[in-house]
JSON list of C-alpha atoms in Angstrom, two decimals:
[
{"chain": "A", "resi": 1, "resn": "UNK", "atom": "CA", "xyz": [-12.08, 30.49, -64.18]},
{"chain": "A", "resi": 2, "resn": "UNK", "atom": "CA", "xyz": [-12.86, 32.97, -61.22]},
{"chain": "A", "resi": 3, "resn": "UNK", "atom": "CA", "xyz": [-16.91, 33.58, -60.16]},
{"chain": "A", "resi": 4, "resn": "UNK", "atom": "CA", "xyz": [-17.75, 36.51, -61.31]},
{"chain": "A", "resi": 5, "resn": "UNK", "atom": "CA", "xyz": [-17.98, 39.02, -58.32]},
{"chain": "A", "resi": 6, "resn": "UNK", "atom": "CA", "xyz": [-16.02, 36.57, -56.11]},
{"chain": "A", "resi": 7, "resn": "UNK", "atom": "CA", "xyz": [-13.85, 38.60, -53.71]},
{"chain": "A", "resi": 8, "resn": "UNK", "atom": "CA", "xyz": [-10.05, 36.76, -53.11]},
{"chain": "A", "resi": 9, "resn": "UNK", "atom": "CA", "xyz": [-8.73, 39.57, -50.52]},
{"chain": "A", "resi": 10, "resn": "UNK", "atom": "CA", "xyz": [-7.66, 37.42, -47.40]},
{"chain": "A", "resi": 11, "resn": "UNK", "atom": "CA", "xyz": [-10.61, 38.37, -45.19]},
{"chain": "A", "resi": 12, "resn": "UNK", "atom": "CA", "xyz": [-13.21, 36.78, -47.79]},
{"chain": "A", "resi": 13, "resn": "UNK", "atom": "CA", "xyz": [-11.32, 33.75, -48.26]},
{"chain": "A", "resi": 14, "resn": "UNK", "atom": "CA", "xyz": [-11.47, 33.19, -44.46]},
{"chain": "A", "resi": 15, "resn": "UNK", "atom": "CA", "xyz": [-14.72, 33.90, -44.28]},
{"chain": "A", "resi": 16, "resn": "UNK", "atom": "CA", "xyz": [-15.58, 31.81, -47.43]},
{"chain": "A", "resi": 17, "resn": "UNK", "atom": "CA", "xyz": [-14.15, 29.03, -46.24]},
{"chain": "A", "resi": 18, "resn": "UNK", "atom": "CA", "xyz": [-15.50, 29.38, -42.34]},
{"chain": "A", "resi": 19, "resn": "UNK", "atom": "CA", "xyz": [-19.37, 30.06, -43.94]},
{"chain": "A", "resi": 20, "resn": "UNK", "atom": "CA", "xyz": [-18.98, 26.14, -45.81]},
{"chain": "A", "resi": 21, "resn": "UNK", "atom": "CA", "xyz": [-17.74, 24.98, -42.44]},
{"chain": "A", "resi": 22, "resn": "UNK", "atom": "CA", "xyz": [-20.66, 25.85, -40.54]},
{"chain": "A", "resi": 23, "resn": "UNK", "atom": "CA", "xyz": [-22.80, 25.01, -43.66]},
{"chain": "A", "resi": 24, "resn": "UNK", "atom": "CA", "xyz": [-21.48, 21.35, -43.71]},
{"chain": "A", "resi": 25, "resn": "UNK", "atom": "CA", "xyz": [-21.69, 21.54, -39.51]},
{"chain": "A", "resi": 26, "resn": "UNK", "atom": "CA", "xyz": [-25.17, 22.48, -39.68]},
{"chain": "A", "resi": 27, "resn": "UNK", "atom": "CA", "xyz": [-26.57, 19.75, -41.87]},
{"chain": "A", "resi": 28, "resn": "UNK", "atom": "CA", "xyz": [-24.12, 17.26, -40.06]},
{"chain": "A", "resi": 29, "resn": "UNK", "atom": "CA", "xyz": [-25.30, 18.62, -36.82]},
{"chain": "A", "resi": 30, "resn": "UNK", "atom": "CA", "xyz": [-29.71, 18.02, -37.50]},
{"chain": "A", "resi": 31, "resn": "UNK", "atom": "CA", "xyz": [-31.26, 16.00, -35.36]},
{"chain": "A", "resi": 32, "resn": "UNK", "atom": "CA", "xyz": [-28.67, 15.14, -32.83]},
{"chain": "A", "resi": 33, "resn": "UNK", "atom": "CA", "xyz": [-30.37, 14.01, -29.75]},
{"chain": "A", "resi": 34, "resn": "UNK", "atom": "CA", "xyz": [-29.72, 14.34, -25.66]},
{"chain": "A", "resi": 35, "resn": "UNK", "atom": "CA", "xyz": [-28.17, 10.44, -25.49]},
{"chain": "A", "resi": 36, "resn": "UNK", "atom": "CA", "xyz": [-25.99, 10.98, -28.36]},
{"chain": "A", "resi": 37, "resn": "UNK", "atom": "CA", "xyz": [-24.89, 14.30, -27.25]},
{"chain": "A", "resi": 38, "resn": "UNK", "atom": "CA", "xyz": [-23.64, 12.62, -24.10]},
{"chain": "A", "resi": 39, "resn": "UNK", "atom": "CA", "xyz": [-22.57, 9.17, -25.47]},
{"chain": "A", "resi": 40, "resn": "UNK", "atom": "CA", "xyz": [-19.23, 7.83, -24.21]},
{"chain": "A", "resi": 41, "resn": "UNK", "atom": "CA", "xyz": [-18.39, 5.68, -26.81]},
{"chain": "A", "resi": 42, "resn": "UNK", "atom": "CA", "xyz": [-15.51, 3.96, -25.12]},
{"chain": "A", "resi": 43, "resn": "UNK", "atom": "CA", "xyz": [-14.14, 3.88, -21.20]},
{"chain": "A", "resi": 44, "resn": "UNK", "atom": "CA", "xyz": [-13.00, 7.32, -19.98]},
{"chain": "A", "resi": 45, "resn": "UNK", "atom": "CA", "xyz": [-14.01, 9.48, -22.03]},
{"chain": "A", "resi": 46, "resn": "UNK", "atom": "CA", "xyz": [-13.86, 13.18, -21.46]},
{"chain": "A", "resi": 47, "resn": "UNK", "atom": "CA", "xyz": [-17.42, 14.62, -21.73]},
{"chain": "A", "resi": 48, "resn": "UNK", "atom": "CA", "xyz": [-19.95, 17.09, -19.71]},
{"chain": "A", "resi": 49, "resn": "UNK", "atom": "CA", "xyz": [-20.71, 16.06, -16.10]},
{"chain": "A", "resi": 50, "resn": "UNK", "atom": "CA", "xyz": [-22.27, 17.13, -13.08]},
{"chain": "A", "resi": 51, "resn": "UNK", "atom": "CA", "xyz": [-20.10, 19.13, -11.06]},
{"chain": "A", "resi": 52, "resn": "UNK", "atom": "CA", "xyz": [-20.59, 16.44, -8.37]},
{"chain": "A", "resi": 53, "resn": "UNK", "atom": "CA", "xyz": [-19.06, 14.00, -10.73]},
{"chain": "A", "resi": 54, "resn": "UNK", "atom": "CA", "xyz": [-16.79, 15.17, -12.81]},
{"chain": "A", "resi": 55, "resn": "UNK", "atom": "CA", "xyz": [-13.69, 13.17, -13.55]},
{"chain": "A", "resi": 56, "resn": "UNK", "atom": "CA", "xyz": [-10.78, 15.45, -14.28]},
{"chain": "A", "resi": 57, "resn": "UNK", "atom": "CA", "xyz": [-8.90, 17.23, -12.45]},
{"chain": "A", "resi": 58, "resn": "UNK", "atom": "CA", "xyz": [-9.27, 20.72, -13.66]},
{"chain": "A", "resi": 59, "resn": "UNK", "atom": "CA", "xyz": [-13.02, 20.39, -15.27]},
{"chain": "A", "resi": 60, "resn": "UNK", "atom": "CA", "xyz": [-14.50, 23.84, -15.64]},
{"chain": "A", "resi": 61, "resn": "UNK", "atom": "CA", "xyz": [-17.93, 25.69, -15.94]},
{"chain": "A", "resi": 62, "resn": "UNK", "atom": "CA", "xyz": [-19.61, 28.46, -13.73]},
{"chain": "A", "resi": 63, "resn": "UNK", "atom": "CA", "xyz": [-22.84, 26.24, -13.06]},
{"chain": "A", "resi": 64, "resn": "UNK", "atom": "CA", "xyz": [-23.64, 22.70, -12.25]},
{"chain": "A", "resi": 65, "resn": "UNK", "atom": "CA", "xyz": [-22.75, 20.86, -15.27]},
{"chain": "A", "resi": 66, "resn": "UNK", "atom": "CA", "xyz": [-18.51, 21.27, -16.00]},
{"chain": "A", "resi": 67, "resn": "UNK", "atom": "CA", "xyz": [-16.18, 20.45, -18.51]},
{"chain": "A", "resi": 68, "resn": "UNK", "atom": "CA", "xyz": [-13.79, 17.41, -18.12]},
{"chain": "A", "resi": 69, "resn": "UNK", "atom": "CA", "xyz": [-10.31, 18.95, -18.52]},
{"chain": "A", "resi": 70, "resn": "UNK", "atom": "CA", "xyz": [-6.74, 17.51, -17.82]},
{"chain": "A", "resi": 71, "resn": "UNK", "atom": "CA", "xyz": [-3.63, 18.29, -16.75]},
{"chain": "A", "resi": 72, "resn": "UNK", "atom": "CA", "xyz": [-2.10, 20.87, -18.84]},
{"chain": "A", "resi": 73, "resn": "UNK", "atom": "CA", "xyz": [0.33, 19.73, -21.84]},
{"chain": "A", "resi": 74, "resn": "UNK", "atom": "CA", "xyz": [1.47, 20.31, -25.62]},
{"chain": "A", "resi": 75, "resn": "UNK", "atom": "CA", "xyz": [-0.70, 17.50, -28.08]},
{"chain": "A", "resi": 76, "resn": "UNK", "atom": "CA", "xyz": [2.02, 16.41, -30.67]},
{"chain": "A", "resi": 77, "resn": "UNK", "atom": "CA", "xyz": [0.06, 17.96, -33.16]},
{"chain": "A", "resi": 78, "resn": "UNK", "atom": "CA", "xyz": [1.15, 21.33, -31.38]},
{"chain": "A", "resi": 79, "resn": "UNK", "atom": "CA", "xyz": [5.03, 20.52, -31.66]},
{"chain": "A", "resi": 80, "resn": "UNK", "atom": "CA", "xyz": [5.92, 21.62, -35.17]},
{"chain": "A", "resi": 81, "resn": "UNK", "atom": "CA", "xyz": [4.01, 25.45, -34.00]},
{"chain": "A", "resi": 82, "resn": "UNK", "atom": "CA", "xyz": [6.12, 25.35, -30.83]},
{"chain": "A", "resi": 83, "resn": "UNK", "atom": "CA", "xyz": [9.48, 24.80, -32.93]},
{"chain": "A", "resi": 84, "resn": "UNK", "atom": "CA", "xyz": [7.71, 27.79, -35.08]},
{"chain": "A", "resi": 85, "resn": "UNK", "atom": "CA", "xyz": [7.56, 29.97, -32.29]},
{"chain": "A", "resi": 86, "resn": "UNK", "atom": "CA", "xyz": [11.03, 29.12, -30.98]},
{"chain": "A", "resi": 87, "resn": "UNK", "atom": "CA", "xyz": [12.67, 29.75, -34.45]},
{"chain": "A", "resi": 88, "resn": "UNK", "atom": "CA", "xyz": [10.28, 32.91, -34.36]},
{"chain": "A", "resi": 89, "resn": "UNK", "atom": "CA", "xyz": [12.03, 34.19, -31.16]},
{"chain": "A", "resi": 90, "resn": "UNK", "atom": "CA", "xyz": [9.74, 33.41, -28.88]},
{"chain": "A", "resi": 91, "resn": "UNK", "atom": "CA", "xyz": [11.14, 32.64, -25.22]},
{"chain": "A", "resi": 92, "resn": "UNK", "atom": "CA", "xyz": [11.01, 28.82, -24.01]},
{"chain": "A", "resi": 93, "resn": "UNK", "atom": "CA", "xyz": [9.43, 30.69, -20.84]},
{"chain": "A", "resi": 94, "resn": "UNK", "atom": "CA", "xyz": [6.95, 32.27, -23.14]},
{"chain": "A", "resi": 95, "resn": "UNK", "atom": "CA", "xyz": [5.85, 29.01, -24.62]},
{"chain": "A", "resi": 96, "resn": "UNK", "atom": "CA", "xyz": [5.53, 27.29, -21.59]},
{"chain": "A", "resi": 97, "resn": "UNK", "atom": "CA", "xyz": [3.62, 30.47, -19.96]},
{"chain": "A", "resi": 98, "resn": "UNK", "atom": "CA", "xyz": [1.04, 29.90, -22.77]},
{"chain": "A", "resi": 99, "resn": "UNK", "atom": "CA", "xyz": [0.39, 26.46, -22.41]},
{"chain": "A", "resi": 100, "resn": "UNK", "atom": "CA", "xyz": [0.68, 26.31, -18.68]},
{"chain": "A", "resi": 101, "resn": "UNK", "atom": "CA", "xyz": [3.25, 23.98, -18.47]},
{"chain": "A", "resi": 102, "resn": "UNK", "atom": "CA", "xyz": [6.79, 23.78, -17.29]},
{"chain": "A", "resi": 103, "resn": "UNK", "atom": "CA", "xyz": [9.98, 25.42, -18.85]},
{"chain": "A", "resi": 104, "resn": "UNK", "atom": "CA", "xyz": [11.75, 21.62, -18.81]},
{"chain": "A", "resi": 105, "resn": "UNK", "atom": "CA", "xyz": [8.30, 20.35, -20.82]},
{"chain": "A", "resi": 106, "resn": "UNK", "atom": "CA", "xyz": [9.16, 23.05, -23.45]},
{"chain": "A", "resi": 107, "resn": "UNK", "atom": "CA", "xyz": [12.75, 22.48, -23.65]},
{"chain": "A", "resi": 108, "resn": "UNK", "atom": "CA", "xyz": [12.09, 18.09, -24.03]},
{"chain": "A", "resi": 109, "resn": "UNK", "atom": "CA", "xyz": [9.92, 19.10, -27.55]},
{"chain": "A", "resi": 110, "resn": "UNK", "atom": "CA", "xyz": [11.77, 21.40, -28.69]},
{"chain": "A", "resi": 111, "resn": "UNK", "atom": "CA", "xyz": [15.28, 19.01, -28.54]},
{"chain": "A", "resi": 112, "resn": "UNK", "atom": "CA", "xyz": [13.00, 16.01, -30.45]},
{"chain": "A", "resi": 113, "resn": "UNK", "atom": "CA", "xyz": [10.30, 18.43, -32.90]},
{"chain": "A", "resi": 114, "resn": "UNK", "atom": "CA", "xyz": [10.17, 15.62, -35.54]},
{"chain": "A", "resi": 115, "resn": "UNK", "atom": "CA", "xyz": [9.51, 12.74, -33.27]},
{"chain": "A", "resi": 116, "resn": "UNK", "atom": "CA", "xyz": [6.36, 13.05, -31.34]},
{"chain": "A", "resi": 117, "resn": "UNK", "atom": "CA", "xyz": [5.26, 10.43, -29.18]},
{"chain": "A", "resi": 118, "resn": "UNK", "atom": "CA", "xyz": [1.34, 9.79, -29.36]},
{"chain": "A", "resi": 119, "resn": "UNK", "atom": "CA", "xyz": [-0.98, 11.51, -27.89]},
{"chain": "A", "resi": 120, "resn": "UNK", "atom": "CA", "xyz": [-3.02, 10.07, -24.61]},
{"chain": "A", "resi": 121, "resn": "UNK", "atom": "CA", "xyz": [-5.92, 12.27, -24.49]},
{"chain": "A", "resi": 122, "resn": "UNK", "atom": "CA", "xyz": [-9.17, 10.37, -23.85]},
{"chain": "A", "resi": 123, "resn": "UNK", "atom": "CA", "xyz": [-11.71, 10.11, -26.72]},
{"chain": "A", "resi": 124, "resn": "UNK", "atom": "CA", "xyz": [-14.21, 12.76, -26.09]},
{"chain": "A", "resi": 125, "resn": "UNK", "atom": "CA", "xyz": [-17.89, 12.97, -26.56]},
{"chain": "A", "resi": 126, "resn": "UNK", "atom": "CA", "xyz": [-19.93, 15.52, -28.66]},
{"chain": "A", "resi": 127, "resn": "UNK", "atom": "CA", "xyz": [-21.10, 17.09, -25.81]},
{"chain": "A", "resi": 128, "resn": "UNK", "atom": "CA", "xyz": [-17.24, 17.99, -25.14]},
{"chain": "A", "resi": 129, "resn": "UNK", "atom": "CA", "xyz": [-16.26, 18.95, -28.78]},
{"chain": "A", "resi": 130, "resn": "UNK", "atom": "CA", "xyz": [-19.20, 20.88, -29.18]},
{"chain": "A", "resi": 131, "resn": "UNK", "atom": "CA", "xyz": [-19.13, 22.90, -25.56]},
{"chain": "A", "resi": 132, "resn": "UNK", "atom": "CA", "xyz": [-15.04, 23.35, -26.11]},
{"chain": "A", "resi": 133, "resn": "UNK", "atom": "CA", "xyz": [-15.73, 25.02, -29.10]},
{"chain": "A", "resi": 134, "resn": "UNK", "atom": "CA", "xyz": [-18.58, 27.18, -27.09]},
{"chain": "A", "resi": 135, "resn": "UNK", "atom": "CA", "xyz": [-16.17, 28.28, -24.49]},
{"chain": "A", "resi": 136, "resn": "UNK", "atom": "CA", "xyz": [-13.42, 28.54, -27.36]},
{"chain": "A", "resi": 137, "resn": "UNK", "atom": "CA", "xyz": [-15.43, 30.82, -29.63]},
{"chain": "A", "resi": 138, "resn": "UNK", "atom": "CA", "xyz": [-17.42, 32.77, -26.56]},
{"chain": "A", "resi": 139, "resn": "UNK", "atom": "CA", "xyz": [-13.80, 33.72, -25.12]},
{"chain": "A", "resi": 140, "resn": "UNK", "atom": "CA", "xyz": [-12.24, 34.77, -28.24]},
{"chain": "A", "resi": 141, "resn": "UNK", "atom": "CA", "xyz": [-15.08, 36.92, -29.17]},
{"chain": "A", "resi": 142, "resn": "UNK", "atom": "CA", "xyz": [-15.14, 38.49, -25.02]},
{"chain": "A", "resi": 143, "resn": "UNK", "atom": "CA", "xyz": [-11.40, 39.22, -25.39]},
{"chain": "A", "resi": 144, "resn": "UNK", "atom": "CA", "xyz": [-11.13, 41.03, -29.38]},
{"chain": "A", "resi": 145, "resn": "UNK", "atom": "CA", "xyz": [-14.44, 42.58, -29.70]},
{"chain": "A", "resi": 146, "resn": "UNK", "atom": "CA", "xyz": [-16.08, 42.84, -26.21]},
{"chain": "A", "resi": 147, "resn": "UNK", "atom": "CA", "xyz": [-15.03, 43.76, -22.65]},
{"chain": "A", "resi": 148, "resn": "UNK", "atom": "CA", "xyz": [-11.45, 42.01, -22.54]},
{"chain": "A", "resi": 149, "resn": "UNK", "atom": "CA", "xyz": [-12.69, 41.21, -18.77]},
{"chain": "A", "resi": 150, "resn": "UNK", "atom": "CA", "xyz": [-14.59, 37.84, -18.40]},
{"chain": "A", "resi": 151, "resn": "UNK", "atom": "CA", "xyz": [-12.93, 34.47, -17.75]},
{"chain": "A", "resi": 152, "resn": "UNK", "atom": "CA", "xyz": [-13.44, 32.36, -20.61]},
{"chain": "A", "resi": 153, "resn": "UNK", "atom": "CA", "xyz": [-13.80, 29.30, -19.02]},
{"chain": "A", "resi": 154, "resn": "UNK", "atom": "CA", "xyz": [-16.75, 30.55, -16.61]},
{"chain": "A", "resi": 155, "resn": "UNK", "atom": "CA", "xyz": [-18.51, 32.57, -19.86]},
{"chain": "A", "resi": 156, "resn": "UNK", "atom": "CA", "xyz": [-20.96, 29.69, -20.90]},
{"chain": "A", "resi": 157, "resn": "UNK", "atom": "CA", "xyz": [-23.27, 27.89, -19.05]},
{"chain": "A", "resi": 158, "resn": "UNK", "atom": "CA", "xyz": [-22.95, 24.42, -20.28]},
{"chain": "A", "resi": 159, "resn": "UNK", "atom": "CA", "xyz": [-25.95, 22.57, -20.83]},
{"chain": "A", "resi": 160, "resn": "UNK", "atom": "CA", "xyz": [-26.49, 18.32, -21.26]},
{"chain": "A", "resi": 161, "resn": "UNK", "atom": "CA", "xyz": [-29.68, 19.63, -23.33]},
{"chain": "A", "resi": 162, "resn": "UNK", "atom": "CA", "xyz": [-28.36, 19.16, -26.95]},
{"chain": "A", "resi": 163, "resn": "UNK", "atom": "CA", "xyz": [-31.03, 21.34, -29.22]},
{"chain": "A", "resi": 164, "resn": "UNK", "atom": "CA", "xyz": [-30.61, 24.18, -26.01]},
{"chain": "A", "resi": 165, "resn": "UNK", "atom": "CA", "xyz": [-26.46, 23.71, -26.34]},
{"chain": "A", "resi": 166, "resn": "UNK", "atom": "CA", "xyz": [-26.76, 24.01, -30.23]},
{"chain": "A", "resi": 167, "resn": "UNK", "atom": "CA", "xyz": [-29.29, 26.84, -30.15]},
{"chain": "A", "resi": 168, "resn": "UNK", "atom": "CA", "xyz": [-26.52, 28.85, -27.91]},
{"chain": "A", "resi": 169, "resn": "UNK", "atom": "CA", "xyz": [-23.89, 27.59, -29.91]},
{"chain": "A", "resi": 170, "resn": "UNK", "atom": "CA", "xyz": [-25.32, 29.27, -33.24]},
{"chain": "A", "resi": 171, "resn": "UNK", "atom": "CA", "xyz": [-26.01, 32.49, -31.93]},
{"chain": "A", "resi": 172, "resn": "UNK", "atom": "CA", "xyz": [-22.69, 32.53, -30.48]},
{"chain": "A", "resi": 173, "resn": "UNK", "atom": "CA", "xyz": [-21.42, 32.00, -34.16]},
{"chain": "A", "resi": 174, "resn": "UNK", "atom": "CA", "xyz": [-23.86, 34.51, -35.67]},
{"chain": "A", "resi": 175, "resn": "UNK", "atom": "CA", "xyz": [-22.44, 37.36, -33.58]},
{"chain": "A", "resi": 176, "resn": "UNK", "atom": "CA", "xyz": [-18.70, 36.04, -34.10]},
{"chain": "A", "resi": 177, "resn": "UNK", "atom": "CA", "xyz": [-19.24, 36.19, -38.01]},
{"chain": "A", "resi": 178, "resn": "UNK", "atom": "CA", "xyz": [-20.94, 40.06, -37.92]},
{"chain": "A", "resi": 179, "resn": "UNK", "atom": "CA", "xyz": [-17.85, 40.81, -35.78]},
{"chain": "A", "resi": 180, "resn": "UNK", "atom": "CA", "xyz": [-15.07, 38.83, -37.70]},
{"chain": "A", "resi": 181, "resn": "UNK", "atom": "CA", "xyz": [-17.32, 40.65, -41.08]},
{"chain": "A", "resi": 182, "resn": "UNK", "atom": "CA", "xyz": [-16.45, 43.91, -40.00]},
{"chain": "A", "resi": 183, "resn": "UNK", "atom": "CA", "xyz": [-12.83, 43.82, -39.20]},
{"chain": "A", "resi": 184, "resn": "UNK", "atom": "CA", "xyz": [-10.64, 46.05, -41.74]},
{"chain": "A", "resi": 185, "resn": "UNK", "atom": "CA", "xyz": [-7.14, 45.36, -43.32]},
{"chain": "A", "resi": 186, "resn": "UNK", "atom": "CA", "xyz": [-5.59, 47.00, -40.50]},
{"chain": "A", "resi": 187, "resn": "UNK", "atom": "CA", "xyz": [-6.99, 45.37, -37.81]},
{"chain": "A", "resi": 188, "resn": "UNK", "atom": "CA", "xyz": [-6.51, 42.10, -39.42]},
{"chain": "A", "resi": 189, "resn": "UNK", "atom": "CA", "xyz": [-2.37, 43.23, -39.26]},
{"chain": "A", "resi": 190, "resn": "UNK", "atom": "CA", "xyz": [-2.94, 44.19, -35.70]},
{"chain": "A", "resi": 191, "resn": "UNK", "atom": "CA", "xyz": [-0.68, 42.40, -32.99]},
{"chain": "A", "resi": 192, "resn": "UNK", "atom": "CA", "xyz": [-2.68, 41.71, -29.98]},
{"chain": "A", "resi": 193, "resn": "UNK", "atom": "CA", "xyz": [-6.35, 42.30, -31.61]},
{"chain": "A", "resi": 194, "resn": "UNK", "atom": "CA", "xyz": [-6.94, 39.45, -29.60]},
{"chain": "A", "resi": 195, "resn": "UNK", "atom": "CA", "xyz": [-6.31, 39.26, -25.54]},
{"chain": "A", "resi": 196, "resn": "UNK", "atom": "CA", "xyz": [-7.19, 35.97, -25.69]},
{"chain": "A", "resi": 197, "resn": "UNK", "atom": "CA", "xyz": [-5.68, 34.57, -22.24]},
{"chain": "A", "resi": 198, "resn": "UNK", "atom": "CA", "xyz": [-4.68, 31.65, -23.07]},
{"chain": "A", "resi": 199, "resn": "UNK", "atom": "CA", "xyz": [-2.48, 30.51, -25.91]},
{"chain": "A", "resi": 200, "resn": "UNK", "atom": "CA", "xyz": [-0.16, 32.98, -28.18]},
{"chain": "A", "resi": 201, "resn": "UNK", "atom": "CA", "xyz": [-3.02, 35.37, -29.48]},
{"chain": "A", "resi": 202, "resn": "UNK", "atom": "CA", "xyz": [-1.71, 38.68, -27.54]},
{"chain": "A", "resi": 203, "resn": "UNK", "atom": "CA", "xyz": [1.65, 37.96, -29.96]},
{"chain": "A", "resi": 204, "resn": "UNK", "atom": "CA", "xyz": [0.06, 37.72, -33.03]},
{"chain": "A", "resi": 205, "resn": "UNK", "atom": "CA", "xyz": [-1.48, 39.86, -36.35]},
{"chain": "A", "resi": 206, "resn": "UNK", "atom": "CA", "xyz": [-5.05, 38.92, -35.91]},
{"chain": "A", "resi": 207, "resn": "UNK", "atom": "CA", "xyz": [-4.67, 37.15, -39.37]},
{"chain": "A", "resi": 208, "resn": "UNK", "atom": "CA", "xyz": [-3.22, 34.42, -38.02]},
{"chain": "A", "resi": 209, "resn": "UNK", "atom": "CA", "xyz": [-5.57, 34.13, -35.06]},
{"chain": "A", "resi": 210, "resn": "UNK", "atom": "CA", "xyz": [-8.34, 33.96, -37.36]},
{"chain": "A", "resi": 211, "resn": "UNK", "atom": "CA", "xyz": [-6.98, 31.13, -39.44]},
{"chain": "A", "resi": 212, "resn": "UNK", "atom": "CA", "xyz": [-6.26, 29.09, -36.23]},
{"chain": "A", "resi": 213, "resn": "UNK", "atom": "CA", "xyz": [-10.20, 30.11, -35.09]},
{"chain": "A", "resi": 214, "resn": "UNK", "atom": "CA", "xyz": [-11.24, 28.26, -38.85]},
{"chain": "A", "resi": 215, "resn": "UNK", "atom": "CA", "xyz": [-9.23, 25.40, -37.93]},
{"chain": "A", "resi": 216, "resn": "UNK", "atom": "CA", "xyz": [-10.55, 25.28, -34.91]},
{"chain": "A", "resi": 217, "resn": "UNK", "atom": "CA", "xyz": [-13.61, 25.11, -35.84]},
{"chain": "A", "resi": 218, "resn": "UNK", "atom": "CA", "xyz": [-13.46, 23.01, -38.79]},
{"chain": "A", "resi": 219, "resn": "UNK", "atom": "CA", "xyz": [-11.68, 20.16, -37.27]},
{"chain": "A", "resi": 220, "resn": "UNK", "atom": "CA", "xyz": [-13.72, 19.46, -33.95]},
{"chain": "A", "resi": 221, "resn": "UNK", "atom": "CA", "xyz": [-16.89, 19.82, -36.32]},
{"chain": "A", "resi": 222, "resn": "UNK", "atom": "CA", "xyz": [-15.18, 16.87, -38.08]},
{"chain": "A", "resi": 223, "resn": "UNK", "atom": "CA", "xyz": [-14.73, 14.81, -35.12]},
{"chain": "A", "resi": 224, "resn": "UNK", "atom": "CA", "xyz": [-18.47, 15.41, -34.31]},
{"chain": "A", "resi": 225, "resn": "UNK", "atom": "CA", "xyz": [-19.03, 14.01, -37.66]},
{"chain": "A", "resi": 226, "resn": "UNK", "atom": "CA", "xyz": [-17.27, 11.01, -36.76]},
{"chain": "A", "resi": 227, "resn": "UNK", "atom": "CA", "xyz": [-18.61, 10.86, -33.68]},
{"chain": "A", "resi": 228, "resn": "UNK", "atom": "CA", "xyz": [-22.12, 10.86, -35.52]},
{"chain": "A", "resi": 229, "resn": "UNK", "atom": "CA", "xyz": [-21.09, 7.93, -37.84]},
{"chain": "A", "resi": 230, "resn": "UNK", "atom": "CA", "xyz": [-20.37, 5.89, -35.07]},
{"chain": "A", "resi": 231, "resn": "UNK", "atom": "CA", "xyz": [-23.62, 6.14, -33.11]},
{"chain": "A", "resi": 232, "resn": "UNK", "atom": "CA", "xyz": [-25.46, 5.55, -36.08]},
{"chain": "A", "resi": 233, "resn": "UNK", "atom": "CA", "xyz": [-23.44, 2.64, -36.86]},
{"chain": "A", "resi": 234, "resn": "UNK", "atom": "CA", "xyz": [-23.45, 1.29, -33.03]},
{"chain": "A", "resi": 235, "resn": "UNK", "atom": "CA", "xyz": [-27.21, 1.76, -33.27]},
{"chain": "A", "resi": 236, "resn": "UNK", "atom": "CA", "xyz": [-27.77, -0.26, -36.69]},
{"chain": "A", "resi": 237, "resn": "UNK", "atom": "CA", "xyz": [-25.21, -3.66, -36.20]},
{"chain": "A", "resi": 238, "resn": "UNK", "atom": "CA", "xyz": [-27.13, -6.79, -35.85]},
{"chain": "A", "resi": 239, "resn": "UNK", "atom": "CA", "xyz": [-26.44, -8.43, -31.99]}
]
């Protein structure tokens, strides 16, 4: 039986189901402290480190604490949207333009789509899920519904503070909502809304950007979950 006054136009349902996300996130997210934040639960982890010592190759940030970041590639999670965008018409060159790798990369997943190897990304901390949604979110709002200018990757100052990296992180997501809130049927049809620079966004109805932006968001949130769990767990076993 539908709510009464519940609205089911696409918009709403995005928004709907972003507002429980952040909800959940929220409630998940009270009372996370600075060790936590930074805790490398196993060997080589990818987290937020002094410039100075940073451990990646291509770690990012405009001030003294950066973002561990490795060499470019396609996660296997990525290879059934690449054979998407293939079968869509988009170029090989294209695809490997937007995720800055080579043409011969491209060509290797798209001639075995349904049998990924697994992934070797490092296990990351909270302090990298949460500040790679920060740079995510800060650059996608810059490049639809601001100046279309700044890098993305030098927008936010990261921060090992966790309360100072949330409260950022939630005003951040207060302005995205008003803006996301406001956008009309037509602009939600609109190729190339987004500028994003990175990834397929320029090539696609702003729809589908926002649905990827909900993903986004929803499944690093649950990894910070998890990532919760664990330290509680690690600090409550006996020996």
């Amino acid at each position: 039986m539908e709510s009464e006054g519940a609205r089911t136009d696409r918009l709403s349902l995005l928004l709907d189901q972003f507002d429980k996300a952040r909800e959940m996130a929220e409630v998940r997210l009270t009372g996370l402290g600075d060790e936590e934040f930074l805790w490398e639960p196993v060997p080589g982890c990818w987290s937020l480190r002094r410039r100075a010592e940073a451990a990646t190759p291509r770690a990012f940030g405009p001030g003294e604490w950066v973002l561990d970041q490795g060499a470019p590639d396609i996660p296997a999670s990525e290879y059934a949207e690449v054979a998407r965008q293939a079968a869509g018409g988009m170029s090989v060159a294209k695809i490997a333009d937007d995720w800055s790798v080579s043409v011969e990369r491209v060509e290797e997943i798209l001639a075995h789509p349904d049998a990924p190897e697994p992934d070797e990304t490092p296990v990351t901390t909270i302090a990298w899920r949460l500040s790679h949604l920060h740079f995510h979110f800060q650059g996608g709002w810059e490049w639809t519904f601001g100046g279309r200018s700044q890098e993305p990757k030098l927008m936010v100052d990261f921060t090992p503070s966790a309360a100072l990296a949330l409260e950022r992180f939630w005003a951040l997501i207060d302005r995205w909502r008003d803006s996301v809130g406001a956008l009309t049927e037509e602009q939600l049809d609109t190729v190339g809304l987004s500028q994003y620079p990175y990834g397929s966004d320029p090539d696609e109805p702003y729809i589908g950007v926002l649905s990827g932006a909900n993903l986004e968001f929803i499944h690093h949130m649950a990894e910070i979950a998890l990532l919760r769990d664990l330290w509680r767990a690690r600090s409550t076993t006996p020996g």
